[in-house]
Every structure is written in structure tokens, then in C-alpha cells.
C-alpha positions as a printed Julia matrix, in Angstrom:
303×3 Matrix{Float64}:
 -126.94  117.73  150.31
 -130.26  119.13  151.48
 -132.98  120.44  149.15
 -132.18  123.97  150.16
 -128.45  123.4   149.38
 -129.25  121.82  146.05
 -131.52  124.78  145.15
 -128.96  127.23  146.21
 -126.24  125.61  144.1
 -128.5   125.52  141.01
 -129.62  129.14  141.49
 -125.83  130.21  141.81
 -124.98  128.45  138.55
 -127.87  130.18  136.76
 -126.65  133.63  137.84
 -122.9   133.14  138.24
 -122.06  134.95  134.9
 -124.31  137.99  135.61
 -124.39  138.47  139.33
 -121.6   138.71  142.07
 -123.34  136.22  144.48
 -122.11  133.24  146.47
 -123.77  129.89  147.16
 -123.77  130.82  150.78
 -125.68  134.0   150.16
 -128.35  132.19  148.08
 -128.62  129.45  150.7
 -129.07  132.01  153.56
 -131.93  133.63  151.57
 -133.58  130.31  150.93
 -133.19  129.17  154.62
 -134.77  132.38  155.76
 -137.89  131.75  153.7
 -138.1   127.95  154.4
 -137.22  127.93  158.13
 -138.54  131.29  159.47
 -141.5   132.01  157.26
 -142.36  128.28  156.47
 -142.42  128.78  152.79
 -142.28  125.46  150.78
 -138.79  124.96  149.24
 -140.05  125.1   145.7
 -141.85  128.42  146.31
 -138.83  129.8   148.09
 -136.73  128.96  145.04
 -139.17  130.8   142.78
 -139.12  133.8   145.01
 -135.31  134.03  145.21
 -134.93  133.36  141.52
 -137.43  136.18  140.84
 -135.5   138.6   142.98
 -132.21  137.79  141.17
 -133.89  138.16  137.84
 -134.99  141.61  138.73
 -131.56  142.45  140.06
 -129.95  141.19  136.82
 -132.64  142.84  134.68
 -133.28  139.45  133.0
 -136.32  137.51  131.63
 -136.93  134.22  133.11
 -136.52  132.55  129.79
 -132.92  133.78  129.49
 -131.94  131.51  132.29
 -132.19  128.4   130.31
 -131.75  125.12  132.1
 -131.21  121.32  131.58
 -134.45  120.08  130.12
 -135.53  116.46  130.39
 -137.87  114.36  128.36
 -141.32  114.16  130.1
 -144.84  113.02  129.53
 -147.68  115.5   130.14
 -149.0   113.37  133.06
 -145.63  113.66  134.83
 -145.55  117.53  134.98
 -146.32  118.31  138.58
 -143.87  121.15  139.38
 -143.69  124.74  138.05
 -140.61  126.36  136.61
 -138.99  123.17  135.23
 -137.48  122.87  131.89
 -138.91  119.94  129.93
 -139.06  118.34  126.44
 -142.33  117.08  125.03
 -143.43  115.01  122.05
 -147.06  116.1   121.43
 -149.91  116.76  119.12
 -151.45  120.22  118.82
 -155.13  119.44  119.68
 -156.46  122.93  119.69
 -155.53  126.45  119.0
 -157.39  129.19  120.75
 -157.87  132.87  120.14
 -155.2   134.76  121.96
 -156.59  137.24  124.45
 -153.58  139.5   124.48
 -151.19  140.95  121.9
 -148.31  139.63  123.92
 -149.41  136.02  123.14
 -148.53  134.6   119.7
 -150.36  131.32  120.17
 -152.3   129.57  122.91
 -154.05  126.24  122.82
 -153.83  122.48  124.04
 -151.21  119.95  123.63
 -151.69  116.23  124.01
 -149.73  112.98  124.31
 -150.57  109.41  125.28
 -150.92  110.44  128.95
 -153.11  113.62  128.91
 -153.34  117.2   127.74
 -151.88  120.52  128.86
 -152.34  124.17  127.97
 -149.53  125.91  126.12
 -148.58  129.57  125.46
 -146.17  130.94  122.96
 -145.15  134.54  123.57
 -145.17  137.02  120.71
 -141.56  138.0   121.65
 -140.31  134.48  121.31
 -140.16  134.73  117.54
 -140.9   131.06  116.98
 -142.42  129.32  114.04
 -146.18  128.74  114.3
 -147.65  125.45  115.4
 -150.4   123.93  113.25
 -153.5   122.35  114.74
 -153.33  118.6   114.29
 -149.53  118.79  113.85
 -147.19  116.56  115.94
 -144.02  118.16  117.24
 -140.97  117.52  119.22
 -140.69  120.59  121.6
 -137.51  121.14  123.64
 -136.83  123.67  126.32
 -140.27  124.4   127.44
 -140.98  125.92  130.98
 -143.71  124.53  133.18
 -146.11  126.87  134.96
 -148.88  126.5   137.51
 -151.96  128.54  138.36
 -154.52  127.44  140.97
 -153.27  123.77  140.72
 -153.44  123.71  136.92
 -150.17  123.18  135.08
 -149.22  124.57  131.65
 -146.11  125.07  129.49
 -144.56  128.19  128.0
 -142.72  128.29  124.78
 -139.9   130.79  124.8
 -136.95  132.04  122.74
 -134.87  129.03  123.7
 -137.53  126.61  122.67
 -136.74  124.46  119.6
 -139.63  123.1   117.52
 -139.34  120.11  115.19
 -142.33  118.82  113.22
 -142.37  115.04  113.11
 -144.25  112.56  110.94
 -145.81  110.21  113.5
 -149.15  109.63  115.08
 -149.72  110.12  118.74
 -152.55  108.14  120.39
 -154.06  110.96  122.55
 -156.85  109.79  124.83
 -160.1   110.45  123.0
 -161.28  113.18  125.28
 -157.86  114.27  126.39
 -159.06  113.38  129.82
 -162.24  112.13  131.54
 -165.19  114.3   130.79
 -167.98  114.64  133.24
 -171.62  115.45  132.77
 -172.13  118.92  134.15
 -174.78  121.67  134.39
 -173.63  125.03  133.27
 -173.9   126.53  136.71
 -171.44  123.87  137.94
 -168.61  125.05  135.72
 -166.07  126.86  137.92
 -162.7   125.58  136.76
 -160.92  126.2   133.53
 -159.32  123.46  131.43
 -161.75  120.73  132.5
 -163.4   118.23  130.09
 -167.13  118.32  130.41
 -170.33  117.09  128.77
 -173.44  119.32  128.43
 -177.03  118.95  127.35
 -177.88  122.49  126.26
 -179.9   124.78  124.02
 -178.24  127.15  121.57
 -179.81  130.31  123.04
 -177.94  132.77  120.73
 -175.51  132.76  117.75
 -173.26  135.73  117.36
 -171.13  137.03  114.55
 -167.67  135.7   114.72
 -164.97  138.36  114.76
 -162.12  136.12  113.59
 -161.79  133.84  110.58
 -160.41  131.27  113.05
 -163.76  130.91  114.72
 -166.6   129.0   112.95
 -169.28  129.73  115.47
 -169.6   131.65  118.75
 -172.62  132.26  120.88
 -174.56  131.32  124.06
 -175.53  127.95  125.4
 -178.2   127.45  128.16
 -179.68  124.91  130.35
 -182.05  125.04  133.38
 -179.13  126.26  135.53
 -177.93  129.1   133.52
 -176.07  130.18  130.36
 -172.47  130.11  129.13
 -170.56  131.38  126.06
 -169.23  128.66  123.62
 -166.65  129.01  120.79
 -166.36  126.44  117.96
 -163.11  126.77  116.05
 -163.0   126.73  112.25
 -160.39  123.91  112.32
 -162.5   121.61  114.37
 -164.44  120.54  111.34
 -167.7   120.04  113.25
 -171.29  120.28  112.03
 -173.06  123.67  112.57
 -175.17  124.3   115.51
 -178.66  125.93  115.01
 -179.97  128.7   117.09
 -182.79  127.26  119.21
 -181.6   123.71  118.75
 -181.07  121.37  121.65
 -177.78  119.32  121.67
 -175.89  116.68  123.61
 -172.33  118.01  123.55
 -169.49  115.69  124.66
 -165.77  116.52  125.21
 -165.96  120.26  125.56
 -163.11  122.14  127.32
 -163.91  124.83  129.86
 -161.93  128.13  129.77
 -161.93  131.33  131.92
 -161.25  134.97  131.24
 -161.47  137.67  133.86
 -163.76  135.57  136.05
 -166.17  134.51  133.16
 -166.23  130.86  132.18
 -166.78  129.58  128.66
 -166.56  126.28  126.67
 -164.66  125.37  123.6
 -165.73  122.83  121.07
 -162.8   120.95  119.48
 -162.07  118.07  117.01
 -162.85  115.47  119.63
 -166.28  117.06  120.58
 -169.36  114.9   119.89
 -172.54  116.63  118.76
 -175.91  114.95  118.85
 -179.08  116.92  118.23
 -181.98  116.06  120.52
 -185.69  116.16  120.02
 -186.55  117.82  123.27
 -187.17  121.16  124.82
 -184.99  122.86  127.48
 -186.18  125.79  129.64
 -183.07  128.03  129.95
 -182.53  129.35  133.45
 -181.65  132.87  134.37
 -178.28  132.96  136.07
 -178.47  136.75  136.73
 -178.03  137.75  140.35
 -180.79  139.97  141.95
 -179.97  142.18  144.87
 -182.45  143.87  147.04
 -181.7   146.74  149.32
 -181.98  150.45  149.99
 -179.78  152.84  147.9
 -178.13  154.98  150.6
 -175.87  156.99  148.37
 -174.88  157.0   144.65
 -171.5   158.4   143.86
 -171.43  161.18  141.33
 -170.48  159.81  137.81
 -171.44  156.31  138.71
 -173.32  155.94  135.4
 -176.72  155.53  137.12
 -178.98  158.32  135.79
 -182.51  159.58  136.4
 -184.51  160.73  133.39
 -187.59  162.81  132.95
 -190.63  160.53  133.38
 -192.78  162.28  130.76
 -193.46  160.72  127.4
 -191.07  161.76  124.64
 -188.75  163.39  127.24
 -185.29  162.0   127.73
 -183.7   164.89  129.64
 -181.41  163.75  132.41
 -182.61  165.0   135.75
 -179.8   163.56  137.95
 -176.53  161.86  137.2
């Protein structure tokens, strides 16, 4: 049986109770994508599956599947059902109301991001807890794998220790301007340029780090139990995890982060971008305004 035939059979089994489709029909759609459009078999499967999900008005998590025990390191294909035995290394602040929990899981082989959806109605995971998680779905974005907890996921807290690699991965010395990928482990030598007021009880400190190459936002979780950073202080920070939201990168301090205060000065660079040119036209309502140049006059002359 070829890969396409195998995929067709499995897709048919997933939808046989909800859609009137044949294995031959599924196989034909897959072959069109693979042979005519040169789409990789796994990507073709995702495309056809998504099409049938829309047709059946189903969520992906309703499909279920035969999950198998895996280590984090062995996850290399999206949309697989897996079981993991892991420790919750970090919990992060969800950026959306649709997300109940998001953070980092670890086992003896590495770490992986997880997301639990608000609609999944699952018990919360505790940072530092060890769990047996069954029926997770793997996902991939720009070469980075993650796992999703869904309504079919079972969660069992277990009383055992997991020897997670100290940094969850190999951290590398970086300059701030070099950070361009999320979920990487990095080391920084940086100055605390600013400290901001945390907007959540789960955050111990939040602010801005700087080095000669630029600045970056940092977050230190309350559960990380780390010493406080002082505004204006210079530190050697090891085992930070990079994050990204809407194109903006940041770093997270976690329980494995090493903090060493240094007796040195750092000149923080300006990472702002300067653009020179002639303004040919400004669209009305752009937000750029011209005000009266006279002292004590704030009247808008042009908007």
C-alpha cells in the first residue's frame, strides 16, 4: 500500500460515520495534490482533512485518533496524536481569551510548547507538576513543533521526577538584535533599561533589557522564584526562552534561568529604524498632524 493509499484509508475511517465518501474518492483528491501539484503527502493529507472537516462542520479535535507514546525529541510531524509523560516547565500569560493555558513542557529529550484551549474544559496544569498526557495533537509553525490539548485529552498527575535537560536545550550566547526565532534558548549580557508595572499576579517583573545591539522586552514569572532585577543593573542571564507575538520578540525568564549581576557598564544601542525621504502625499486621517508653531498655541492647522 502506497503512502497515498494509506492516508486515504485513514481519512476515510475518520469520516465514515459523518460523510458519505469512499476511499477511492479520498485517494483521488490526494493523488491530484501529490502528483499534479507536487504537494508533499503529509501536506496533502492536512488539506484534504481540513476540507472534510469543513464539510462535516467538525472541529479537528473531534476526529480523535490512535495516539502513541512518544518522547518530545521524536515529534517531527504535525497533526499526529501522541501521549507524553512530561514536566510543566513554564506557564506563560495567554495572549488570547481562546487560550486557557500556554507554556513549556519538558522530558528527558527536550522541551516543547503546549496550548490548552479554553473550550477544551480541562483541569489546569501546575508549573513544576509532572503529568501523563494522552491524546495530544502535534502542530508545526515555521519548523517549530508544539502540542495542543483538546477535549479528548486525558490528564493524570503523577508522583515522579523527570530529568529534564538543565536548559531544556542548548542555549547560545546572543546579542539582542540577533534574536529572530521564537522558542530558542539563549544567553544574554544585558542592562535592565526599564522596569514596568506588571499587569498580572502571575508576573513578577516585566520590562526592557538592552545591549549595544538594541532592546527587547523581558518577562519574569512569579512562579520562577528568581532574584529581582534592578533597573539600571547589568546582568549575565543564562537559559532564557525567546518568544514572539505579532512580529515582536521577547524573552522569558524561567526556573532554570541563571542570573549573575556584573560590575560593568553597557551602552544600550538604539534599534529604532530611521527612514529618510520626501513626503509626496499624506492620506487624510493618517494621524500625522501639523500644529500652530507659535508658543502656547496647540491649534491643529492640518490633519
